[in-house]
Coordinates of C-alpha atoms and ligand atoms in Angstrom, one line a residue:
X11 CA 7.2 -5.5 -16.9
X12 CA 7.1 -1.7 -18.4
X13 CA 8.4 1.0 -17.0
X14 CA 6.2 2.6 -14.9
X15 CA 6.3 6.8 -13.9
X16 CA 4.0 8.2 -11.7
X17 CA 2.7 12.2 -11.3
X18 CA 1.3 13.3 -8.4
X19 CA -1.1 16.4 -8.9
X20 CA -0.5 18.9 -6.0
X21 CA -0.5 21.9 -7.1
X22 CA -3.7 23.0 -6.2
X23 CA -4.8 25.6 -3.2
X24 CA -7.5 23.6 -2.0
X25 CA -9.7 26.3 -1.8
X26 CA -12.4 24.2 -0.1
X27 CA -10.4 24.0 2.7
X28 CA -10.3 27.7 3.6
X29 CA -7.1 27.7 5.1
X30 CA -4.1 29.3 5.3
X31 CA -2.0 25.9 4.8
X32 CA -2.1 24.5 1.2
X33 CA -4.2 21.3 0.9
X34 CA -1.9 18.8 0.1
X35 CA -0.4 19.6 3.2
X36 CA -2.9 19.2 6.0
X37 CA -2.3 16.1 8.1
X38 CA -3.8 13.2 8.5
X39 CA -3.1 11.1 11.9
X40 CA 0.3 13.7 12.0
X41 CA 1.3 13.0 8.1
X42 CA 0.8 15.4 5.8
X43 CA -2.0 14.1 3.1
X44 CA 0.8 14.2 -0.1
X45 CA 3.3 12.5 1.8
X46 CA 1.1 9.6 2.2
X47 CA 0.2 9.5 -1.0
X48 CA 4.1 9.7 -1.9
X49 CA 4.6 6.5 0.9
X50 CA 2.6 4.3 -0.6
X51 CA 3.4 4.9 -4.6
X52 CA 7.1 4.8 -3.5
X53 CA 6.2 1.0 -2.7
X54 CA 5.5 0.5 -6.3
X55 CA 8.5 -0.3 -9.0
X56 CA 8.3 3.0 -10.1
X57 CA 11.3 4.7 -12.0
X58 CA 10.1 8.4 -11.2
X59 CA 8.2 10.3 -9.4
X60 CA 7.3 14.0 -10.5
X61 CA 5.0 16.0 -8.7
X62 CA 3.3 18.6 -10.0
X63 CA 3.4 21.8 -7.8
X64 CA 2.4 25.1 -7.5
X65 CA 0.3 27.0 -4.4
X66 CA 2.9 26.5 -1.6
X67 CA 5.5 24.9 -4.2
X68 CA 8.3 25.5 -2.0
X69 CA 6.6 24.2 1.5
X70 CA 5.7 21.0 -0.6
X71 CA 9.4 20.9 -1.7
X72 CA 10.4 21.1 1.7
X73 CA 7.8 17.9 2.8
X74 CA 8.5 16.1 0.2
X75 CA 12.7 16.2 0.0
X76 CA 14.0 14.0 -2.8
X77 CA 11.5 11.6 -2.6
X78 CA 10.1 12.9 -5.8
X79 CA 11.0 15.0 -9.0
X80 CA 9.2 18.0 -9.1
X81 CA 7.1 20.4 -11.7
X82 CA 6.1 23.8 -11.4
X83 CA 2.2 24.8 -12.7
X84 CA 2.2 28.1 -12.2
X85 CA -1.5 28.8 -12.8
X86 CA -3.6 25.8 -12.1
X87 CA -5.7 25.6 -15.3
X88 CA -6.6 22.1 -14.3
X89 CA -6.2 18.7 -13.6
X90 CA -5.0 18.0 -17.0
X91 CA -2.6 20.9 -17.8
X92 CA -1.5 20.0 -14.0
X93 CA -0.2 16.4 -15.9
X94 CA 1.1 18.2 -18.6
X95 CA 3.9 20.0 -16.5
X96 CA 5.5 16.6 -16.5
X97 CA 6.1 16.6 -20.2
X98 CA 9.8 17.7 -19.7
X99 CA 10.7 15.0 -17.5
X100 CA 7.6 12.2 -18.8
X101 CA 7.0 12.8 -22.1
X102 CA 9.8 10.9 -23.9
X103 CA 9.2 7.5 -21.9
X104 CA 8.2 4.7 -23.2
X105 CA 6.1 2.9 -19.9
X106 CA 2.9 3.6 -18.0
X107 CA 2.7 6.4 -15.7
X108 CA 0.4 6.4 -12.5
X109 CA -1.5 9.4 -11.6
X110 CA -2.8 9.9 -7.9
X111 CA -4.3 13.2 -6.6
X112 CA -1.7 14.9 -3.9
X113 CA -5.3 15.1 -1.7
X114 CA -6.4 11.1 -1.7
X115 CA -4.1 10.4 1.3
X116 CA -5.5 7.2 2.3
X117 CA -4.7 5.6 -1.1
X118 CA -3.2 2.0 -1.0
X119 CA -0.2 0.6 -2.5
X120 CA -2.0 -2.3 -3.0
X121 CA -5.1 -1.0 -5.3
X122 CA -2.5 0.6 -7.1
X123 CA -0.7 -2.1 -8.2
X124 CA -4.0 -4.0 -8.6
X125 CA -4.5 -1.1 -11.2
X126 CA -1.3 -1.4 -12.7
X127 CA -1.9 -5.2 -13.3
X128 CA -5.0 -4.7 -14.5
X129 CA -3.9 -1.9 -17.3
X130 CA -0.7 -3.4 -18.1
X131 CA -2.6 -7.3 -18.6
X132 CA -5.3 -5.7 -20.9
X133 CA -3.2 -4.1 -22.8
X134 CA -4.8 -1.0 -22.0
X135 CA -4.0 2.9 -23.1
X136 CA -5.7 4.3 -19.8
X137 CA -7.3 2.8 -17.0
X138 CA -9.1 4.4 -14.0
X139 CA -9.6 3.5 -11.0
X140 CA -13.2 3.4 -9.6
X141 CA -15.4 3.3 -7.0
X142 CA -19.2 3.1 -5.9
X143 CA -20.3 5.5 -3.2
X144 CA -23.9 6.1 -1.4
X145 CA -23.0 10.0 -2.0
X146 CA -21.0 10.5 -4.9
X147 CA -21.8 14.2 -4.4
X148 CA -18.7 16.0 -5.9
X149 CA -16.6 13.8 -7.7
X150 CA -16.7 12.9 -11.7
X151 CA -19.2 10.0 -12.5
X152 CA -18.1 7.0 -14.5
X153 CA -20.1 6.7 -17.0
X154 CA -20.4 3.7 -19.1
X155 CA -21.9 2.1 -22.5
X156 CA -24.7 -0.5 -22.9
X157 CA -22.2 -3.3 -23.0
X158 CA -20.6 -2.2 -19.5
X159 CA -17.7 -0.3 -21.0
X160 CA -16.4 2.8 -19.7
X161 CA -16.9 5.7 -22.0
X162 CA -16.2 8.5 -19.9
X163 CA -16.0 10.7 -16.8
X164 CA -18.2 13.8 -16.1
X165 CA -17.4 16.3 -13.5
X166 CA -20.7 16.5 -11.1
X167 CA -20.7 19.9 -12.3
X168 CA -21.2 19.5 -15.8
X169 CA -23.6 16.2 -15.6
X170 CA -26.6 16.2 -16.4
X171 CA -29.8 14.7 -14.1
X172 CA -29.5 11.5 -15.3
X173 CA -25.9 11.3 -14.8
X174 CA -25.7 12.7 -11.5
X175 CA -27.7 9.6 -10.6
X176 CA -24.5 7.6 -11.1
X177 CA -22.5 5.7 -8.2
X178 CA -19.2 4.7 -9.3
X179 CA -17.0 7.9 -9.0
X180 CA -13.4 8.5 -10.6
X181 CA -11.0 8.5 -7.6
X182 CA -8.8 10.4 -8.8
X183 CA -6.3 7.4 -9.7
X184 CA -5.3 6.7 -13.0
X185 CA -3.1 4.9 -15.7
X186 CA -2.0 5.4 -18.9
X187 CA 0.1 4.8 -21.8
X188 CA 2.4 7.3 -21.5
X189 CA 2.6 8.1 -25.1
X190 CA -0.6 8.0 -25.8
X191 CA -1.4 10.3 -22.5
X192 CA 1.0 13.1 -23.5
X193 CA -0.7 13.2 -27.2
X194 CA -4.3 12.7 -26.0
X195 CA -3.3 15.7 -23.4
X196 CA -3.0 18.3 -26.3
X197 CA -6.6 17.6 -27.3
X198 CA -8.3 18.4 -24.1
X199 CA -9.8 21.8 -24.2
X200 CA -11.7 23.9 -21.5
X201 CA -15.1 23.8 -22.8
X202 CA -16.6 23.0 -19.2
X203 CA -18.8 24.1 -16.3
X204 CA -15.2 25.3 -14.3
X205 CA -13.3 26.3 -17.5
X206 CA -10.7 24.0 -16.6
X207 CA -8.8 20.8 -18.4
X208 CA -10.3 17.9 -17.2
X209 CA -7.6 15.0 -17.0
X210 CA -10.6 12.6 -16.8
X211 CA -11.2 14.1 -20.4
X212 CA -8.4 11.8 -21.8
X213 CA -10.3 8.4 -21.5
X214 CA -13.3 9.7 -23.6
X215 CA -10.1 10.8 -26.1
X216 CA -8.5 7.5 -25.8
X217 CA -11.6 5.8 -26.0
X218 CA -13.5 7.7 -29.4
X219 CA -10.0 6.8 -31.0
X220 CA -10.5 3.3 -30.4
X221 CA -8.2 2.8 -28.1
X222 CA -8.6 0.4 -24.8
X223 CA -9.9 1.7 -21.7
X224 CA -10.5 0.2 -18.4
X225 CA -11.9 1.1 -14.9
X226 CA -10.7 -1.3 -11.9
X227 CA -13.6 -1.0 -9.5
X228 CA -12.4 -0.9 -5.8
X229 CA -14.6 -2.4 -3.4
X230 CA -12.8 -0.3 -0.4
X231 CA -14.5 3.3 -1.1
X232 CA -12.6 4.3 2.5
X233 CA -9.8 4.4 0.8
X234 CA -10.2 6.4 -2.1
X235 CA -11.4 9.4 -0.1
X236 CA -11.0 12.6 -1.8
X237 CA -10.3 15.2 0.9
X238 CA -11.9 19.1 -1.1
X239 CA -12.6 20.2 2.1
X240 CA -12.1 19.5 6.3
X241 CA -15.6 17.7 6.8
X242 CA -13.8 14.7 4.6
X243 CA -10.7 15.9 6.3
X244 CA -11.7 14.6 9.5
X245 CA -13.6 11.5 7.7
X246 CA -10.1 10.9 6.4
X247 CA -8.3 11.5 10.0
X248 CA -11.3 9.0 11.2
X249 CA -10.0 6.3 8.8
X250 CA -6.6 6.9 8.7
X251 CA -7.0 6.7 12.9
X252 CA -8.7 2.9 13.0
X253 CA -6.2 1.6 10.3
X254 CA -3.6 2.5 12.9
X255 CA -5.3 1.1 16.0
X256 CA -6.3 -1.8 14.1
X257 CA -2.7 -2.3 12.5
X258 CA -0.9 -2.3 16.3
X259 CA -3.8 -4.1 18.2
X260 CA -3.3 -6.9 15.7
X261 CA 0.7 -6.7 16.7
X262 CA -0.2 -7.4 20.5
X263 CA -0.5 -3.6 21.9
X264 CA -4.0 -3.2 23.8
X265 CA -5.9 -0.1 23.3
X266 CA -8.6 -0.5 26.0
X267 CA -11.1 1.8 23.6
X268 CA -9.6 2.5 20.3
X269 CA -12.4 4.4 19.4
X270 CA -10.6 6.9 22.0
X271 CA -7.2 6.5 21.4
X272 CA -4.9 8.8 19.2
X273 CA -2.2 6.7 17.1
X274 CA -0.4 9.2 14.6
X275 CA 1.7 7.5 11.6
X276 CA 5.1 5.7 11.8
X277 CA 4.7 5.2 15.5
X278 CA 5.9 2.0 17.4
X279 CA 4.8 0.1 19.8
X280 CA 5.7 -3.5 21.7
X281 CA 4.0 -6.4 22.6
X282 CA 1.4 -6.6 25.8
X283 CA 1.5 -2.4 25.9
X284 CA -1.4 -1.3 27.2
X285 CA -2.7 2.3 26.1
X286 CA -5.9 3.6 28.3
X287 CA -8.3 6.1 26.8
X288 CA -8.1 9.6 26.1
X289 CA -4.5 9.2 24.8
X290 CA -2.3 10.5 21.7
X291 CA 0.9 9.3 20.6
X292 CA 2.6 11.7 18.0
X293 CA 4.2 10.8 15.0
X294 CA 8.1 8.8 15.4
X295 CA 7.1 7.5 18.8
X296 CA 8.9 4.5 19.6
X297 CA 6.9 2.7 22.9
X298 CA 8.4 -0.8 24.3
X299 CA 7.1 -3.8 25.8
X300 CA 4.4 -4.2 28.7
X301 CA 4.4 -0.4 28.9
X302 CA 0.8 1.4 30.0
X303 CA 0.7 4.7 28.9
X304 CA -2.5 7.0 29.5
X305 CA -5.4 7.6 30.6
X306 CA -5.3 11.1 28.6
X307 CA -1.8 11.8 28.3
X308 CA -0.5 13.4 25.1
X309 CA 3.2 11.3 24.1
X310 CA 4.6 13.7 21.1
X311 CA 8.2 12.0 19.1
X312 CA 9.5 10.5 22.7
X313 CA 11.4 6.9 23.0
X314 CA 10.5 5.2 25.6
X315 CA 11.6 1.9 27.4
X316 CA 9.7 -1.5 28.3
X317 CA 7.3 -1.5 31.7
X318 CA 7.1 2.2 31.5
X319 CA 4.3 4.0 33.3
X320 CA 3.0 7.0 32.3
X321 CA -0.5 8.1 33.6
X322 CA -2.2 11.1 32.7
X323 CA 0.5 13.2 31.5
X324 CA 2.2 14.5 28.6
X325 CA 5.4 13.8 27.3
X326 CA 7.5 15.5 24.1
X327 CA 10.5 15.0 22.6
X328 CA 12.6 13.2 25.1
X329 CA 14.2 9.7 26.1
X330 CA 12.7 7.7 28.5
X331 CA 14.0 4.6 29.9
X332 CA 12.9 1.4 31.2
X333 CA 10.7 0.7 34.7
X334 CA 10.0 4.1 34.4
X335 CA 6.8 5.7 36.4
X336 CA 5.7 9.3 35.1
X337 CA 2.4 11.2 36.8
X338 CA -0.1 11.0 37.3
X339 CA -0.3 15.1 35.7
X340 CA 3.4 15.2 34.9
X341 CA 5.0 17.5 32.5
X342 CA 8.1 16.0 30.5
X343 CA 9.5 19.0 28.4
X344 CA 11.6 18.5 25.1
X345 CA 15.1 17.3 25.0
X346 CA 14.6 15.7 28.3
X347 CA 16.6 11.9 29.3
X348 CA 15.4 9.7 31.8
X349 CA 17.0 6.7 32.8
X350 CA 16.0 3.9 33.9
X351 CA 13.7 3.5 37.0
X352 CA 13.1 7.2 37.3
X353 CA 10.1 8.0 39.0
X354 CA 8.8 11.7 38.0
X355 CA 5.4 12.0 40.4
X356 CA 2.7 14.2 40.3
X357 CA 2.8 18.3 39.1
X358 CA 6.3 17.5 38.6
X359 CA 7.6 19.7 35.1
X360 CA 10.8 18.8 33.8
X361 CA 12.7 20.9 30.9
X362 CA 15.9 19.9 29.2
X363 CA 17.0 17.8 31.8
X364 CA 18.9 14.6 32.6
X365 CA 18.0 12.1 35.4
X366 CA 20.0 9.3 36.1
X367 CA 19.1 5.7 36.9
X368 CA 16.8 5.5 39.8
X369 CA 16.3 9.1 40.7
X370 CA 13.0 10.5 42.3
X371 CA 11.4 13.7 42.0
X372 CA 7.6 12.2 43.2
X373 CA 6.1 15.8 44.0
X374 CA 5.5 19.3 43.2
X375 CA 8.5 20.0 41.3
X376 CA 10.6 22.4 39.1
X377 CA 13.6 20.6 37.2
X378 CA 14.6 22.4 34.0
X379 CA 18.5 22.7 32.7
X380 CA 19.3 20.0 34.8
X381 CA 21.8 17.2 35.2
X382 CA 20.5 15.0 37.8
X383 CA 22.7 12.1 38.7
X384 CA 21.5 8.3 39.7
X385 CA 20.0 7.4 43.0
X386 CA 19.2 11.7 43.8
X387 CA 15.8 12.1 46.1
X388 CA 14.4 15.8 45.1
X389 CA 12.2 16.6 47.5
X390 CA 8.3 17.8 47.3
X391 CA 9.1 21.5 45.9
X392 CA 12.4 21.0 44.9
X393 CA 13.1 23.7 42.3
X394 CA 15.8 24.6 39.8
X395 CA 16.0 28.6 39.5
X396 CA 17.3 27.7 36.1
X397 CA 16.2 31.7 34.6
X398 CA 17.6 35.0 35.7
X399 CA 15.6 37.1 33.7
X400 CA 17.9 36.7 30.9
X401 CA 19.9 33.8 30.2
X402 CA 19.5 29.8 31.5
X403 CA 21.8 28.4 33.6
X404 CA 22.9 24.7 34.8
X405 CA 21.9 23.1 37.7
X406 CA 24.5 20.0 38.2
X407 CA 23.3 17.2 40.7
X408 CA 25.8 14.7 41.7
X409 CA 25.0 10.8 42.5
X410 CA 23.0 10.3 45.4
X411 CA 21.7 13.6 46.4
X412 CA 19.1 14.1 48.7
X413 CA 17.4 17.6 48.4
X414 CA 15.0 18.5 51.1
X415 CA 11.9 19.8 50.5
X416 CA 10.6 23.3 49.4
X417 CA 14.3 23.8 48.1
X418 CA 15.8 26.5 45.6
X419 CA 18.7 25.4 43.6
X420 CA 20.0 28.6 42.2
X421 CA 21.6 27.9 38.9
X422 CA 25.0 28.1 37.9
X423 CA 25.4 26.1 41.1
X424 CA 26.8 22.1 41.3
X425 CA 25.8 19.8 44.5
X426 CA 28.5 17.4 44.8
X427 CA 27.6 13.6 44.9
X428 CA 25.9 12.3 48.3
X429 CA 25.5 15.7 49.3
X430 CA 22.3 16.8 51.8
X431 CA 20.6 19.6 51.2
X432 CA 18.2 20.9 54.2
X433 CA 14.5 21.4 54.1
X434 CA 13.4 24.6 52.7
X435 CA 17.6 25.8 51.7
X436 CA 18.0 28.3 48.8
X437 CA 21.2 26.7 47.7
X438 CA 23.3 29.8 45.5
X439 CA 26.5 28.2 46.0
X440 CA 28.2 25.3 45.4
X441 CA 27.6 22.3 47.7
X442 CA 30.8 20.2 48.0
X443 CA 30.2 16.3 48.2
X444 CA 29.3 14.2 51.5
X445 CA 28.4 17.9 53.1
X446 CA 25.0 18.8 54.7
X447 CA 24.3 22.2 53.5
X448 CA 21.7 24.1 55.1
X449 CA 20.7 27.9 53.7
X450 CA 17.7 29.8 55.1
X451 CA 17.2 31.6 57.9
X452 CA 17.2 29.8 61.7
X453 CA 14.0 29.2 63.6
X454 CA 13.6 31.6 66.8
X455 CA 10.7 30.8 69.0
X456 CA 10.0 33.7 71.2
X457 CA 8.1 32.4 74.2
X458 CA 4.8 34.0 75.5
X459 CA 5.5 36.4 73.0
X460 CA 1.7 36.6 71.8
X461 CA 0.2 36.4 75.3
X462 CA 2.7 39.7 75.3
X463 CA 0.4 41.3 72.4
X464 CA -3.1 40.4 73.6
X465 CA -3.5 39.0 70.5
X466 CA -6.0 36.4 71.1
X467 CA -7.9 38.6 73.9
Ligands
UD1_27 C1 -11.0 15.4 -9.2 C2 -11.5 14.8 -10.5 C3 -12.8 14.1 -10.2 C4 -12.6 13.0 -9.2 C5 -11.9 13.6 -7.9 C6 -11.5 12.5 -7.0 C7 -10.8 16.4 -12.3 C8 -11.3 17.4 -13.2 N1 -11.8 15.9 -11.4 O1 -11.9 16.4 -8.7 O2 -13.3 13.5 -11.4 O3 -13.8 12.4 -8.8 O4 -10.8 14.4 -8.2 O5 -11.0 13.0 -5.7 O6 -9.7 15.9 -12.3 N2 -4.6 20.0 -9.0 C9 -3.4 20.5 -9.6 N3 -3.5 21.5 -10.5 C10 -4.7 22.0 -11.0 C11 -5.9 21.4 -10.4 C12 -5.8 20.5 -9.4 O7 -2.3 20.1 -9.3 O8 -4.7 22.9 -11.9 C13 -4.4 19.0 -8.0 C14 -5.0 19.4 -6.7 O9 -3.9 19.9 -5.8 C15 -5.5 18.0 -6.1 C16 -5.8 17.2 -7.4 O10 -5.2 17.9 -8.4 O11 -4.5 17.4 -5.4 C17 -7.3 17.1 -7.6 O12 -7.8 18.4 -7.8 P1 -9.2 18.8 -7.0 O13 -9.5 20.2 -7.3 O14 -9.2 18.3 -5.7 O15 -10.2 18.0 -7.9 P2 -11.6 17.4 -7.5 O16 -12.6 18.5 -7.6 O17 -11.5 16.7 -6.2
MG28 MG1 -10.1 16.6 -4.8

């Protein structure tokens, strides 16, 4: 087998998109569209990666990490003098070199490598890969000789009637020599409708110099979805979306209507889970077995354990255990841990807090900056005062606790284990363990006192 390179063009602004983030780096389903694209040609056997970058160079640096090698284009003259910005680190290779647009994000490993069989089988000096389309309304038309041969690409903008008429589209996915592409490179010129070098240029090259050139038609047009602007954006999301569902309903999770249900990337999820409309599950999600989760709740980079229940509520960066029952309309706030057979009930918000195994807060609560131990019973309207205006302090519940309701714990303060804490206390000190602590005001009944007023007269 050659060597094989790849470039990935994302240098451009996307000016399509009319937005402040570059293009390469919208999401789809939670993934920005270049890292996909980087995902699935790091599946190939591919010595390097470069990717071409320039608007928002350093932001795609940051995405991006090592994953790839990396050249600047500082003015984007085009898809072709994009390429060319990899002649330091390409040009000397012997191999074939892959290139795949940074904005073609749901682009398969598969169809690339069916490309790179193809191109390296036939011997061939460039081979593109293709697609027919009901609208090919935007991208370059393939257009080919009487004998079926591919004899080039022209951008919509420069074709003429005729070819506008044309189907099969260049996706934006290529192969090449990468000798011959680095030479055939320095005789593309800018003699076009946008001024620009056309990298689809180089197969009309390669071809008028005899050379062999293929096209390897894909019969999945889904997935060679160029997104210019956010109406394919969401077309993209839309596909990317029903991969997803489809990928985890065939692993024995039930999505009662995936047509409704959110699934970002890289998210996992056991057998016999069942997620109920209305829901999304953020990227690095990890959901066990026989969990049901949703309707409409909102689960953002949160572990959580087998049997869970978590009903119309949302959920973000935390740990939650097993046999766990959240909501329905609970708030879990980031950096949150809940063990095992918690039970957080409705308009209950937790923040930065830790419950132990088998602890209750089933109503109306405030926890935040919390360490609740196992077994504690918070009360309907147990609160944390957790802020003084200034800083956050502690609230330290020991094991076994039972808080009364309509109860102010006023942090820094630390109820010791088994403690009771009366109905309606604001607790500002410490509560020592086994005590009953009761703090608010006593009850005086003053008899006949309103017949005293005439009140009711
Ligand atoms: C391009 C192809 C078109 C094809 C379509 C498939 C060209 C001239 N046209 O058109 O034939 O049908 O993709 O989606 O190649 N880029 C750079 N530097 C530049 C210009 C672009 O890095 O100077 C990058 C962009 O960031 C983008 C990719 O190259 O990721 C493609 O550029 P784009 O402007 O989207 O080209 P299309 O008009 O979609
Ligand atoms: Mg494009």
């Amino acid at each position: 087998m050659n060597n094989r390179y790849a470039v990935i063009l994302a240098a451009g602004k996307g000016t399509r998109m009319k937005s402040k983030l570059y293009k390469v780096l919208h999401p789809v389903c939670g993934k920005p569209m270049v890292q996909h694209v980087i995902d699935q040609v790091s599946k190939l056997h591919i010595e390097e990666i470069v990717t071409i970058i320039g608007h928002g160079a350093e932001k795609v640096k940051a995405q991006l990490g090592s994953s790839s090698l990396y050249a600047l284009q500082e003015e984007q003259l085009g898809t072709a003098h994009a390429v060319m910005q990899a002649e330091a680190h390409l040009a000397s290779k012997k191999g074939t070199t892959l290139v795949v647009c940074g904005d073609t994000p749901l682009i398969k490993a598969e169809t690339m490598e069916a490309l790179l069989k193809q191109h390296e089988t036939q011997g061939a000096k460039a081979s593109v890969l293709t697609a027919t389309v009901e609208d090919p309304t935007g991208y370059g038309r393939i257009i080919r000789n009487a004998e079926g041969f591919v004899e080039k690409i022209v951008e919509h903008k420069d074709a003429t009637d005729e070819e506008k008429k044309v189907k099969e589209i260049n996706t934006g996915t290529y192969c090449f020599d990468n000798e011959a592409l680095f030479s055939a490179l320095k005789k593309v010129s800018n003699d076009n409708a946008q001024g620009e070098y056309y990298l689809p240029d180089v197969i009309e090259i390669l071809k008028s110099q005899g050379e062999i050139v293929t096209a390897y038609q894909t019969e999945d047009f889904e997935e060679t979805l160029g997104v210019n602007d956010r109406v394919a954006l969401s077309q993209a999301e839309k596909i990317m979306r029903s991969r997803i569902n489809e990928y985890h309903m065939r692993n024995g999770v039930t999505l009662v209507d995936p047509e409704h249900t959110y699934i970002e990337t890289d998210v996992e999820i056991g057998q016999d889970t069942v997620i109920y409309p209305g829901t999304t599950i953020g990227m690095g999600s990890k959901i066990g077995a026989e969990a049901v989760i949703g309707p409409n709740s909102e689960i953002k980079n949160c572990t959580i354990g087998d049997r869970t229940v978590i009903r119309q509520s949302v959920a973000h960066d935390s740990e939650i255990g097993t046999d766990v029952t959240i909501g329905p309309f609970a708030h879990i706030r980031p950096q949150s841990q809940i063990a095992d057979e918690v039970k957080i009930g409705n308009f209950v918000e937790v923040k930065k807090s830790i419950f132990g195994k088998g602890s209750k807060a089933s109503h109306l609560s405030y926890i935040g900056d919390a360490e609740v131990g196992s077994n504690v019973n918070l009360g309907c309207g147990s609160i944390t005062v957790n802020y003084d205006g200034k800083n956050k302090h502690l609230t330290k519940i020991g094991d076994g606790v039972f808080v009364g309701c309509n109860s102010n714990l006023v942090a820094p303060v630390t109820i010791g284990e088994g403690a009771y804490i009366a109905a309606g206390s604001t607790i500002t000190e410490d509560v020592p363990a086994q005590s009953l602590s009761i703090a608010r005001a006593r009850q005086v009944n003053k008899e006949d006192y309103v017949k005293k007023l005439n009140i009711n007269k």
